[in-house]
PDB file of C-alpha atoms and ligand atoms in Angstrom:
ATOM      1  CA  UNK A 889     -21.316 133.090  13.470  1.00 46.00           C
ATOM      2  CA  UNK A 890     -22.069 129.478  14.235  1.00 48.00           C
ATOM      3  CA  UNK A 891     -24.441 127.876  11.798  1.00 51.00           C
ATOM      4  CA  UNK A 892     -27.677 126.689  13.459  1.00 50.00           C
ATOM      5  CA  UNK A 893     -27.968 123.639  11.286  1.00 52.00           C
ATOM      6  CA  UNK A 894     -25.901 120.861  12.828  1.00 52.00           C
ATOM      7  CA  UNK A 895     -26.597 118.285  10.110  1.00 52.00           C
ATOM      8  CA  UNK A 896     -23.801 117.817   7.597  1.00 52.00           C
ATOM      9  CA  UNK A 897     -24.950 119.274   4.258  1.00 52.00           C
ATOM     10  CA  UNK A 898     -23.202 116.667   2.139  1.00 56.00           C
ATOM     11  CA  UNK A 899     -25.515 114.021   3.568  1.00 55.00           C
ATOM     12  CA  UNK A 900     -28.751 115.195   1.971  1.00 66.00           C
ATOM     13  CA  UNK A 901     -29.528 113.014  -0.996  1.00 76.00           C
ATOM     14  CA  UNK A 902     -32.593 113.749  -3.104  1.00 89.00           C
ATOM     15  CA  UNK A 903     -35.530 111.697  -1.906  1.00 96.00           C
ATOM     16  CA  UNK A 904     -38.440 110.688  -4.111  1.00 96.00           C
ATOM     17  CA  UNK A 905     -41.971 109.912  -2.963  1.00 97.00           C
ATOM     18  CA  UNK A 906     -43.822 107.041  -4.617  1.00 96.00           C
ATOM     19  CA  UNK A 907     -47.502 106.777  -3.648  1.00 96.00           C
ATOM     20  CA  UNK A 908     -48.181 103.408  -2.029  1.00 98.00           C
ATOM     21  CA  UNK A 909     -51.084 101.035  -2.046  1.00 98.00           C
ATOM     22  CA  UNK A 910     -51.894  99.786   1.442  1.00 98.00           C
ATOM     23  CA  UNK A 911     -54.440  97.760   3.373  1.00 98.00           C
ATOM     24  CA  UNK A 912     -55.779  98.932   6.738  1.00 98.00           C
ATOM     25  CA  UNK A 913     -58.410  97.800   9.270  1.00 98.00           C
ATOM     26  CA  UNK A 914     -60.479 100.177  11.426  1.00 98.00           C
ATOM     27  CA  UNK A 915     -59.980  99.535  15.179  1.00 98.00           C
ATOM     28  CA  UNK A 916     -63.727  99.200  15.717  1.00 98.00           C
ATOM     29  CA  UNK A 917     -63.255  96.272  18.103  1.00 97.00           C
ATOM     30  CA  UNK A 918     -59.877  97.307  19.499  1.00 97.00           C
ATOM     31  CA  UNK A 919     -59.243  96.587  23.169  1.00 97.00           C
ATOM     32  CA  UNK A 920     -56.688  94.686  25.248  1.00 98.00           C
ATOM     33  CA  UNK A 921     -58.141  91.504  26.757  1.00 97.00           C
ATOM     34  CA  UNK A 922     -55.112  89.175  26.534  1.00 97.00           C
ATOM     35  CA  UNK A 923     -51.379  89.625  26.802  1.00 98.00           C
ATOM     36  CA  UNK A 924     -49.138  88.300  24.017  1.00 97.00           C
ATOM     37  CA  UNK A 925     -46.452  90.992  24.182  1.00 97.00           C
ATOM     38  CA  UNK A 926     -45.005  93.078  27.046  1.00 97.00           C
ATOM     39  CA  UNK A 927     -46.870  96.237  25.964  1.00 97.00           C
ATOM     40  CA  UNK A 928     -50.266  94.669  26.602  1.00 97.00           C
ATOM     41  CA  UNK A 929     -51.877  94.816  30.031  1.00 97.00           C
ATOM     42  CA  UNK A 930     -55.510  93.680  30.173  1.00 97.00           C
ATOM     43  CA  UNK A 931     -55.859  95.512  33.524  1.00 97.00           C
ATOM     44  CA  UNK A 932     -55.339  98.905  31.888  1.00 96.00           C
ATOM     45  CA  UNK A 933     -58.406 100.567  30.396  1.00 95.00           C
ATOM     46  CA  UNK A 934     -58.539 101.164  26.647  1.00 96.00           C
ATOM     47  CA  UNK A 935     -60.594 103.758  24.810  1.00 97.00           C
ATOM     48  CA  UNK A 936     -61.898 102.351  21.539  1.00 97.00           C
ATOM     49  CA  UNK A 937     -63.281 105.661  20.286  1.00 97.00           C
ATOM     50  CA  UNK A 938     -59.914 107.350  20.896  1.00 98.00           C
ATOM     51  CA  UNK A 939     -58.231 104.477  19.046  1.00 98.00           C
ATOM     52  CA  UNK A 940     -60.673 105.105  16.172  1.00 98.00           C
ATOM     53  CA  UNK A 941     -59.933 108.833  15.961  1.00 98.00           C
ATOM     54  CA  UNK A 942     -56.156 108.334  16.201  1.00 98.00           C
ATOM     55  CA  UNK A 943     -56.311 105.630  13.537  1.00 98.00           C
ATOM     56  CA  UNK A 944     -58.438 107.951  11.408  1.00 98.00           C
ATOM     57  CA  UNK A 945     -55.701 110.595  11.505  1.00 98.00           C
ATOM     58  CA  UNK A 946     -53.258 108.004  10.131  1.00 98.00           C
ATOM     59  CA  UNK A 947     -55.756 106.979   7.453  1.00 98.00           C
ATOM     60  CA  UNK A 948     -56.281 110.607   6.400  1.00 98.00           C
ATOM     61  CA  UNK A 949     -52.518 111.215   6.345  1.00 98.00           C
ATOM     62  CA  UNK A 950     -52.125 108.388   3.839  1.00 98.00           C
ATOM     63  CA  UNK A 951     -54.958 109.740   1.683  1.00 98.00           C
ATOM     64  CA  UNK A 952     -53.331 113.183   1.696  1.00 98.00           C
ATOM     65  CA  UNK A 953     -50.087 111.579   0.542  1.00 98.00           C
ATOM     66  CA  UNK A 954     -52.011 110.207  -2.435  1.00 98.00           C
ATOM     67  CA  UNK A 955     -51.921 106.583  -1.264  1.00 98.00           C
ATOM     68  CA  UNK A 956     -54.474 104.061  -2.419  1.00 98.00           C
ATOM     69  CA  UNK A 957     -55.900 102.828   0.896  1.00 98.00           C
ATOM     70  CA  UNK A 958     -57.950  99.634   0.915  1.00 98.00           C
ATOM     71  CA  UNK A 959     -59.966  98.586   3.960  1.00 98.00           C
ATOM     72  CA  UNK A 960     -60.745  95.159   5.358  1.00 98.00           C
ATOM     73  CA  UNK A 961     -63.837  94.811   7.565  1.00 98.00           C
ATOM     74  CA  UNK A 962     -62.970  94.412  11.244  1.00 98.00           C
ATOM     75  CA  UNK A 963     -64.335  91.279  12.928  1.00 98.00           C
ATOM     76  CA  UNK A 964     -65.789  91.305  16.423  1.00 97.00           C
ATOM     77  CA  UNK A 965     -63.727  89.312  18.885  1.00 97.00           C
ATOM     78  CA  UNK A 966     -60.478  89.967  16.998  1.00 98.00           C
ATOM     79  CA  UNK A 967     -59.193  93.089  18.796  1.00 98.00           C
ATOM     80  CA  UNK A 968     -55.726  92.913  17.193  1.00 98.00           C
ATOM     81  CA  UNK A 969     -57.063  92.860  13.637  1.00 98.00           C
ATOM     82  CA  UNK A 970     -56.274  96.591  13.402  1.00 98.00           C
ATOM     83  CA  UNK A 971     -52.603  95.571  13.061  1.00 98.00           C
ATOM     84  CA  UNK A 972     -53.028  94.811   9.366  1.00 98.00           C
ATOM     85  CA  UNK A 973     -49.289  94.401   8.779  1.00 98.00           C
ATOM     86  CA  UNK A 974     -49.588  90.955  10.336  1.00 98.00           C
ATOM     87  CA  UNK A 975     -52.288  89.846   7.885  1.00 98.00           C
ATOM     88  CA  UNK A 976     -49.848  88.680   5.213  1.00 98.00           C
ATOM     89  CA  UNK A 977     -46.994  89.701   2.944  1.00 98.00           C
ATOM     90  CA  UNK A 978     -47.614  90.807  -0.624  1.00 98.00           C
ATOM     91  CA  UNK A 979     -45.215  91.069  -3.560  1.00 97.00           C
ATOM     92  CA  UNK A 980     -45.822  90.524  -7.306  1.00 95.00           C
ATOM     93  CA  UNK A 981     -49.581  90.262  -6.650  1.00 97.00           C
ATOM     94  CA  UNK A 982     -48.947  87.129  -4.561  1.00 98.00           C
ATOM     95  CA  UNK A 983     -50.119  87.229  -0.949  1.00 98.00           C
ATOM     96  CA  UNK A 984     -48.296  84.875   1.390  1.00 98.00           C
ATOM     97  CA  UNK A 985     -50.874  84.237   4.098  1.00 98.00           C
ATOM     98  CA  UNK A 986     -50.217  84.631   7.797  1.00 98.00           C
ATOM     99  CA  UNK A 987     -50.314  81.800  10.319  1.00 98.00           C
ATOM    100  CA  UNK A 988     -50.351  83.349  13.773  1.00 98.00           C
ATOM    101  CA  UNK A 989     -48.276  82.230  16.755  1.00 98.00           C
ATOM    102  CA  UNK A 990     -50.975  82.692  19.401  1.00 98.00           C
ATOM    103  CA  UNK A 991     -54.469  81.146  19.251  1.00 98.00           C
ATOM    104  CA  UNK A 992     -56.046  84.545  20.041  1.00 97.00           C
ATOM    105  CA  UNK A 993     -55.030  85.855  16.616  1.00 98.00           C
ATOM    106  CA  UNK A 994     -55.240  82.685  14.518  1.00 98.00           C
ATOM    107  CA  UNK A 995     -58.650  83.432  12.917  1.00 98.00           C
ATOM    108  CA  UNK A 996     -57.151  86.594  11.396  1.00 98.00           C
ATOM    109  CA  UNK A 997     -55.059  84.484   8.982  1.00 98.00           C
ATOM    110  CA  UNK A 998     -58.024  83.116   6.957  1.00 98.00           C
ATOM    111  CA  UNK A 999     -59.892  86.455   7.213  1.00 98.00           C
ATOM    112  CA  UNK A1000     -57.032  88.293   5.515  1.00 98.00           C
ATOM    113  CA  UNK A1001     -56.541  85.500   2.957  1.00 98.00           C
ATOM    114  CA  UNK A1002     -60.238  85.813   2.019  1.00 98.00           C
ATOM    115  CA  UNK A1003     -59.772  89.526   1.488  1.00 98.00           C
ATOM    116  CA  UNK A1004     -56.734  88.951  -0.736  1.00 98.00           C
ATOM    117  CA  UNK A1005     -58.650  86.410  -2.848  1.00 98.00           C
ATOM    118  CA  UNK A1006     -61.662  88.663  -3.220  1.00 98.00           C
ATOM    119  CA  UNK A1007     -59.440  91.534  -4.286  1.00 98.00           C
ATOM    120  CA  UNK A1008     -57.574  89.812  -7.086  1.00 97.00           C
ATOM    121  CA  UNK A1009     -54.458  88.571  -5.333  1.00 98.00           C
ATOM    122  CA  UNK A1010     -53.101  85.092  -5.713  1.00 98.00           C
ATOM    123  CA  UNK A1011     -52.915  83.542  -2.243  1.00 98.00           C
ATOM    124  CA  UNK A1012     -50.161  81.222  -1.050  1.00 98.00           C
ATOM    125  CA  UNK A1013     -51.399  79.345   2.019  1.00 98.00           C
ATOM    126  CA  UNK A1014     -48.598  79.252   4.585  1.00 98.00           C
ATOM    127  CA  UNK A1015     -47.156  76.003   5.886  1.00 98.00           C
ATOM    128  CA  UNK A1016     -45.217  77.663   8.671  1.00 98.00           C
ATOM    129  CA  UNK A1017     -45.948  80.098  11.482  1.00 98.00           C
ATOM    130  CA  UNK A1018     -45.470  83.660  10.263  1.00 98.00           C
ATOM    131  CA  UNK A1019     -46.945  87.074  11.030  1.00 98.00           C
ATOM    132  CA  UNK A1020     -46.674  88.681   7.623  1.00 98.00           C
ATOM    133  CA  UNK A1021     -45.199  92.102   7.145  1.00 98.00           C
ATOM    134  CA  UNK A1022     -44.740  92.384  10.899  1.00 98.00           C
ATOM    135  CA  UNK A1023     -41.668  90.207  10.363  1.00 98.00           C
ATOM    136  CA  UNK A1024     -40.953  90.533   6.627  1.00 98.00           C
ATOM    137  CA  UNK A1025     -39.700  93.714   5.028  1.00 98.00           C
ATOM    138  CA  UNK A1026     -38.756  94.178   1.387  1.00 98.00           C
ATOM    139  CA  UNK A1027     -35.591  96.248   0.891  1.00 98.00           C
ATOM    140  CA  UNK A1028     -34.452  96.459  -2.711  1.00 97.00           C
ATOM    141  CA  UNK A1029     -34.727  92.888  -4.006  1.00 96.00           C
ATOM    142  CA  UNK A1030     -34.041  91.386  -0.602  1.00 98.00           C
ATOM    143  CA  UNK A1031     -36.550  90.301   2.020  1.00 98.00           C
ATOM    144  CA  UNK A1032     -35.372  90.948   5.572  1.00 98.00           C
ATOM    145  CA  UNK A1033     -37.087  88.374   7.756  1.00 98.00           C
ATOM    146  CA  UNK A1034     -37.379  88.451  11.535  1.00 98.00           C
ATOM    147  CA  UNK A1035     -37.514  85.479  13.866  1.00 98.00           C
ATOM    148  CA  UNK A1036     -37.062  84.874  17.580  1.00 98.00           C
ATOM    149  CA  UNK A1037     -40.519  85.634  18.933  1.00 98.00           C
ATOM    150  CA  UNK A1038     -43.158  85.117  16.251  1.00 98.00           C
ATOM    151  CA  UNK A1039     -42.350  84.034  12.684  1.00 97.00           C
ATOM    152  CA  UNK A1040     -40.612  80.640  12.504  1.00 97.00           C
ATOM    153  CA  UNK A1041     -37.347  80.474  10.567  1.00 97.00           C
ATOM    154  CA  UNK A1042     -38.950  77.780   8.372  1.00 97.00           C
ATOM    155  CA  UNK A1043     -41.268  80.480   7.068  1.00 98.00           C
ATOM    156  CA  UNK A1044     -38.189  82.331   5.789  1.00 98.00           C
ATOM    157  CA  UNK A1045     -37.334  79.357   3.574  1.00 98.00           C
ATOM    158  CA  UNK A1046     -40.945  79.171   2.416  1.00 97.00           C
ATOM    159  CA  UNK A1047     -40.784  82.874   1.498  1.00 97.00           C
ATOM    160  CA  UNK A1048     -37.582  82.422  -0.484  1.00 97.00           C
ATOM    161  CA  UNK A1049     -39.081  79.537  -2.481  1.00 97.00           C
ATOM    162  CA  UNK A1050     -42.300  81.437  -3.122  1.00 97.00           C
ATOM    163  CA  UNK A1051     -40.844  84.717  -4.376  1.00 97.00           C
ATOM    164  CA  UNK A1052     -37.437  83.598  -5.689  1.00 96.00           C
ATOM    165  CA  UNK A1053     -35.804  86.456  -3.839  1.00 97.00           C
ATOM    166  CA  UNK A1054     -32.964  86.562  -1.377  1.00 97.00           C
ATOM    167  CA  UNK A1055     -34.221  86.211   2.207  1.00 98.00           C
ATOM    168  CA  UNK A1056     -31.970  87.391   5.034  1.00 98.00           C
ATOM    169  CA  UNK A1057     -32.889  86.068   8.489  1.00 98.00           C
ATOM    170  CA  UNK A1058     -32.474  88.383  11.461  1.00 98.00           C
ATOM    171  CA  UNK A1059     -32.924  87.252  15.065  1.00 98.00           C
ATOM    172  CA  UNK A1060     -34.746  89.485  17.518  1.00 98.00           C
ATOM    173  CA  UNK A1061     -33.752  89.222  21.195  1.00 98.00           C
ATOM    174  CA  UNK A1062     -35.751  91.870  23.102  1.00 98.00           C
ATOM    175  CA  UNK A1063     -39.361  90.837  23.901  1.00 98.00           C
ATOM    176  CA  UNK A1064     -40.521  94.471  23.595  1.00 98.00           C
ATOM    177  CA  UNK A1065     -39.406  94.443  19.956  1.00 98.00           C
ATOM    178  CA  UNK A1066     -40.949  91.122  19.040  1.00 98.00           C
ATOM    179  CA  UNK A1067     -41.730  91.854  15.386  1.00 98.00           C
ATOM    180  CA  UNK A1068     -39.084  93.017  12.903  1.00 98.00           C
ATOM    181  CA  UNK A1069     -41.161  96.108  12.080  1.00 98.00           C
ATOM    182  CA  UNK A1070     -40.848  97.310  15.702  1.00 98.00           C
ATOM    183  CA  UNK A1071     -37.034  97.251  15.473  1.00 98.00           C
ATOM    184  CA  UNK A1072     -36.282  98.181  11.858  1.00 98.00           C
ATOM    185  CA  UNK A1073     -37.795 100.604   9.346  1.00 98.00           C
ATOM    186  CA  UNK A1074     -37.353 100.642   5.577  1.00 98.00           C
ATOM    187  CA  UNK A1075     -36.916 104.279   4.582  1.00 98.00           C
ATOM    188  CA  UNK A1076     -36.006 103.741   0.939  1.00 98.00           C
ATOM    189  CA  UNK A1077     -36.563 100.320  -0.602  1.00 96.00           C
ATOM    190  CA  UNK A1078     -35.582 101.326  -4.148  1.00 96.00           C
ATOM    191  CA  UNK A1079     -32.967  98.884  -5.511  1.00 95.00           C
ATOM    192  CA  UNK A1080     -29.594 100.619  -5.457  1.00 94.00           C
ATOM    193  CA  UNK A1081     -30.714 103.251  -2.917  1.00 95.00           C
ATOM    194  CA  UNK A1082     -31.623 100.986  -0.002  1.00 97.00           C
ATOM    195  CA  UNK A1083     -31.802 102.874   3.284  1.00 98.00           C
ATOM    196  CA  UNK A1084     -33.038 101.658   6.657  1.00 98.00           C
ATOM    197  CA  UNK A1085     -33.191 102.634  10.324  1.00 98.00           C
ATOM    198  CA  UNK A1086     -32.912 100.227  13.252  1.00 98.00           C
ATOM    199  CA  UNK A1087     -32.463  99.684  16.963  1.00 98.00           C
ATOM    200  CA  UNK A1088     -29.180  97.759  17.463  1.00 98.00           C
ATOM    201  CA  UNK A1089     -30.055  96.318  20.899  1.00 98.00           C
ATOM    202  CA  UNK A1090     -33.067  94.496  19.429  1.00 98.00           C
ATOM    203  CA  UNK A1091     -30.839  92.092  17.421  1.00 98.00           C
ATOM    204  CA  UNK A1092     -28.394  89.301  18.263  1.00 98.00           C
ATOM    205  CA  UNK A1093     -24.720  89.774  17.326  1.00 98.00           C
ATOM    206  CA  UNK A1094     -24.705  87.829  14.026  1.00 98.00           C
ATOM    207  CA  UNK A1095     -27.775  89.770  12.829  1.00 98.00           C
ATOM    208  CA  UNK A1096     -26.156  93.058  13.816  1.00 98.00           C
ATOM    209  CA  UNK A1097     -23.068  92.107  11.823  1.00 98.00           C
ATOM    210  CA  UNK A1098     -25.285  91.572   8.768  1.00 98.00           C
ATOM    211  CA  UNK A1099     -27.068  94.906   9.225  1.00 98.00           C
ATOM    212  CA  UNK A1100     -23.824  96.847   9.702  1.00 98.00           C
ATOM    213  CA  UNK A1101     -22.219  95.274   6.637  1.00 98.00           C
ATOM    214  CA  UNK A1102     -25.225  95.725   4.352  1.00 98.00           C
ATOM    215  CA  UNK A1103     -26.434  99.116   5.506  1.00 98.00           C
ATOM    216  CA  UNK A1104     -23.426 101.141   6.692  1.00 97.00           C
ATOM    217  CA  UNK A1105     -25.336 104.422   6.333  1.00 96.00           C
ATOM    218  CA  UNK A1106     -28.397 103.274   8.314  1.00 98.00           C
ATOM    219  CA  UNK A1107     -30.004 105.606  10.845  1.00 98.00           C
ATOM    220  CA  UNK A1108     -29.459 104.299  14.373  1.00 98.00           C
ATOM    221  CA  UNK A1109     -32.479 104.980  16.535  1.00 98.00           C
ATOM    222  CA  UNK A1110     -32.103 105.502  20.291  1.00 97.00           C
ATOM    223  CA  UNK A1111     -33.896 103.599  23.067  1.00 97.00           C
ATOM    224  CA  UNK A1112     -36.184 106.493  23.897  1.00 97.00           C
ATOM    225  CA  UNK A1113     -37.573 106.733  20.369  1.00 97.00           C
ATOM    226  CA  UNK A1114     -37.782 102.954  20.085  1.00 97.00           C
ATOM    227  CA  UNK A1115     -39.778 102.863  23.327  1.00 96.00           C
ATOM    228  CA  UNK A1116     -42.616 104.814  21.679  1.00 97.00           C
ATOM    229  CA  UNK A1117     -42.364 102.450  18.693  1.00 97.00           C
ATOM    230  CA  UNK A1118     -40.748 105.211  16.637  1.00 97.00           C
ATOM    231  CA  UNK A1119     -39.265 102.652  14.264  1.00 98.00           C
ATOM    232  CA  UNK A1120     -42.709 101.323  13.528  1.00 98.00           C
ATOM    233  CA  UNK A1121     -43.056 103.832  10.712  1.00 98.00           C
ATOM    234  CA  UNK A1122     -44.046 103.882   7.062  1.00 98.00           C
ATOM    235  CA  UNK A1123     -42.084 105.602   4.297  1.00 98.00           C
ATOM    236  CA  UNK A1124     -42.969 106.359   0.677  1.00 98.00           C
ATOM    237  CA  UNK A1125     -39.343 107.157  -0.064  1.00 98.00           C
ATOM    238  CA  UNK A1126     -39.652 110.798   0.996  1.00 98.00           C
ATOM    239  CA  UNK A1127     -42.523 111.192   3.477  1.00 98.00           C
ATOM    240  CA  UNK A1128     -42.025 109.081   6.575  1.00 98.00           C
ATOM    241  CA  UNK A1129     -45.046 108.691   8.839  1.00 98.00           C
ATOM    242  CA  UNK A1130     -43.754 108.181  12.376  1.00 98.00           C
ATOM    243  CA  UNK A1131     -44.829 108.316  16.023  1.00 98.00           C
ATOM    244  CA  UNK A1132     -45.000 112.009  16.891  1.00 97.00           C
ATOM    245  CA  UNK A1133     -43.087 111.392  20.106  1.00 97.00           C
ATOM    246  CA  UNK A1134     -39.985 110.018  18.334  1.00 97.00           C
ATOM    247  CA  UNK A1135     -38.187 113.364  18.311  1.00 97.00           C
ATOM    248  CA  UNK A1136     -34.575 112.349  17.735  1.00 98.00           C
ATOM    249  CA  UNK A1137     -35.610 109.995  14.926  1.00 98.00           C
ATOM    250  CA  UNK A1138     -37.570 112.889  13.409  1.00 98.00           C
ATOM    251  CA  UNK A1139     -34.471 115.111  13.542  1.00 98.00           C
ATOM    252  CA  UNK A1140     -32.302 112.409  11.979  1.00 98.00           C
ATOM    253  CA  UNK A1141     -34.831 111.817   9.201  1.00 98.00           C
ATOM    254  CA  UNK A1142     -34.745 115.514   8.284  1.00 97.00           C
ATOM    255  CA  UNK A1143     -30.954 115.397   8.234  1.00 96.00           C
ATOM    256  CA  UNK A1144     -31.155 112.571   5.711  1.00 97.00           C
ATOM    257  CA  UNK A1145     -33.498 114.470   3.403  1.00 96.00           C
ATOM    258  CA  UNK A1146     -36.822 112.918   4.420  1.00 98.00           C
ATOM    259  CA  UNK A1147     -40.055 114.613   5.409  1.00 98.00           C
ATOM    260  CA  UNK A1148     -41.138 113.093   8.732  1.00 98.00           C
ATOM    261  CA  UNK A1149     -44.859 113.334   9.528  1.00 98.00           C
ATOM    262  CA  UNK A1150     -45.783 112.660  13.155  1.00 98.00           C
ATOM    263  CA  UNK A1151     -49.004 110.947  14.201  1.00 98.00           C
ATOM    264  CA  UNK A1152     -50.125 110.005  17.703  1.00 98.00           C
ATOM    265  CA  UNK A1153     -51.279 106.400  18.065  1.00 98.00           C
ATOM    266  CA  UNK A1154     -50.890 106.248  21.877  1.00 97.00           C
ATOM    267  CA  UNK A1155     -54.020 104.122  22.245  1.00 97.00           C
ATOM    268  CA  UNK A1156     -52.837 101.477  19.785  1.00 97.00           C
ATOM    269  CA  UNK A1157     -49.496 101.421  21.581  1.00 97.00           C
ATOM    270  CA  UNK A1158     -51.393  99.743  24.449  1.00 97.00           C
ATOM    271  CA  UNK A1159     -51.696  96.724  22.162  1.00 98.00           C
ATOM    272  CA  UNK A1160     -48.019  96.925  21.245  1.00 97.00           C
ATOM    273  CA  UNK A1161     -48.420  98.438  17.799  1.00 97.00           C
ATOM    274  CA  UNK A1162     -47.857 101.693  15.933  1.00 98.00           C
ATOM    275  CA  UNK A1163     -47.963 103.212  12.448  1.00 98.00           C
ATOM    276  CA  UNK A1164     -46.407 100.330  10.519  1.00 98.00           C
ATOM    277  CA  UNK A1165     -48.402  97.679  12.378  1.00 98.00           C
ATOM    278  CA  UNK A1166     -51.584  99.322  11.069  1.00 98.00           C
ATOM    279  CA  UNK A1167     -50.293  99.271   7.489  1.00 98.00           C
ATOM    280  CA  UNK A1168     -49.893  96.367   5.052  1.00 98.00           C
ATOM    281  CA  UNK A1169     -48.308  97.275   1.732  1.00 98.00           C
ATOM    282  CA  UNK A1170     -49.982  95.835  -1.376  1.00 98.00           C
ATOM    283  CA  UNK A1171     -47.468  95.331  -4.188  1.00 97.00           C
ATOM    284  CA  UNK A1172     -49.295  94.319  -7.375  1.00 92.00           C
TER     285      UNK A1172
HETATM  286  N1  LIG B 134     -51.075  92.914  19.917  1.00 64.44           N
HETATM  287  C1  LIG B 134     -50.484  92.573  18.657  1.00 64.44           C
HETATM  288  C2  LIG B 134     -49.620  91.338  18.810  1.00 64.44           C
HETATM  289  O1  LIG B 134     -48.973  91.197  19.811  1.00 64.44           O
HETATM  290  C3  LIG B 134     -49.679  93.725  18.111  1.00 64.44           C
HETATM  291  C4  LIG B 134     -49.156  93.487  16.733  1.00 64.44           C
HETATM  292  C5  LIG B 134     -48.280  94.587  16.236  1.00 64.44           C
HETATM  293  N2  LIG B 134     -48.009  94.439  14.859  1.00 64.44           N
HETATM  294  C6  LIG B 134     -46.830  94.616  14.265  1.00 64.44           C
HETATM  295  N3  LIG B 134     -46.775  94.562  12.967  1.00 64.44           N
HETATM  296  N4  LIG B 134     -45.723  94.802  14.951  1.00 64.44           N
HETATM  297  O2  LIG B 134     -49.576  90.499  17.940  1.00 64.44           O
END
């Protein structure tokens, strides 16, 4: 009899969940009134109350996973503030503030920095354009840093100086995957067990060479799953919260020993964001 399970058994390492501390922002003022990425179309209607209930399902998922979830107050007139990942980058209790590319989002930088200050983080005011954890991802002791559309490569140098960690620059080339967290997911960031997933076509050749050499066992996500922002996911090392429509990614995650949890953020996809965009990790 043929075995139903097509995944190779040898490839199922033990995975360990570590409850995370994250910052989120309710989409109370979410809508699409400008276009700063190809997903956004101000002509299409948005449904703020649907955005709220979908976001709430993500929020409750994190609480059920035992996460500590902090909330920043949404500000009227800043419809993209729900994408908290862009509000900064936090390691060692130091928050590197964001400095947004487009004027529409610029006031979010100081708003998030205020929150960090009021909540006991040391704030490093940015000198260079950067969109926080949208473009910076910690994997082991290395910071993977995206550039090409939003964060300036000068911000990568600033990051390296600030945290004294290795920063690896990766260049994004597809406007639909304009932030690193839309093209690459950190599944296990534990030093020595680093594991990621990514969409190869989102990167230029030199960056792809780096990814292949450093992460030979990475999960390669297909275009279909990437097109529902499947990679824009958040992992605690075992549970991986992903877009419910990213079916092949879900199957691959199971094969690698993870527990994928699907959520539907279709409304927030109209702004060009998904699970990870709504989530900023706070590392004290
Ligand atoms: N509309 C927002 C923008 O274009 C979406 C941000 C998505 N955030 C993210 N971390 N990828 O800036």
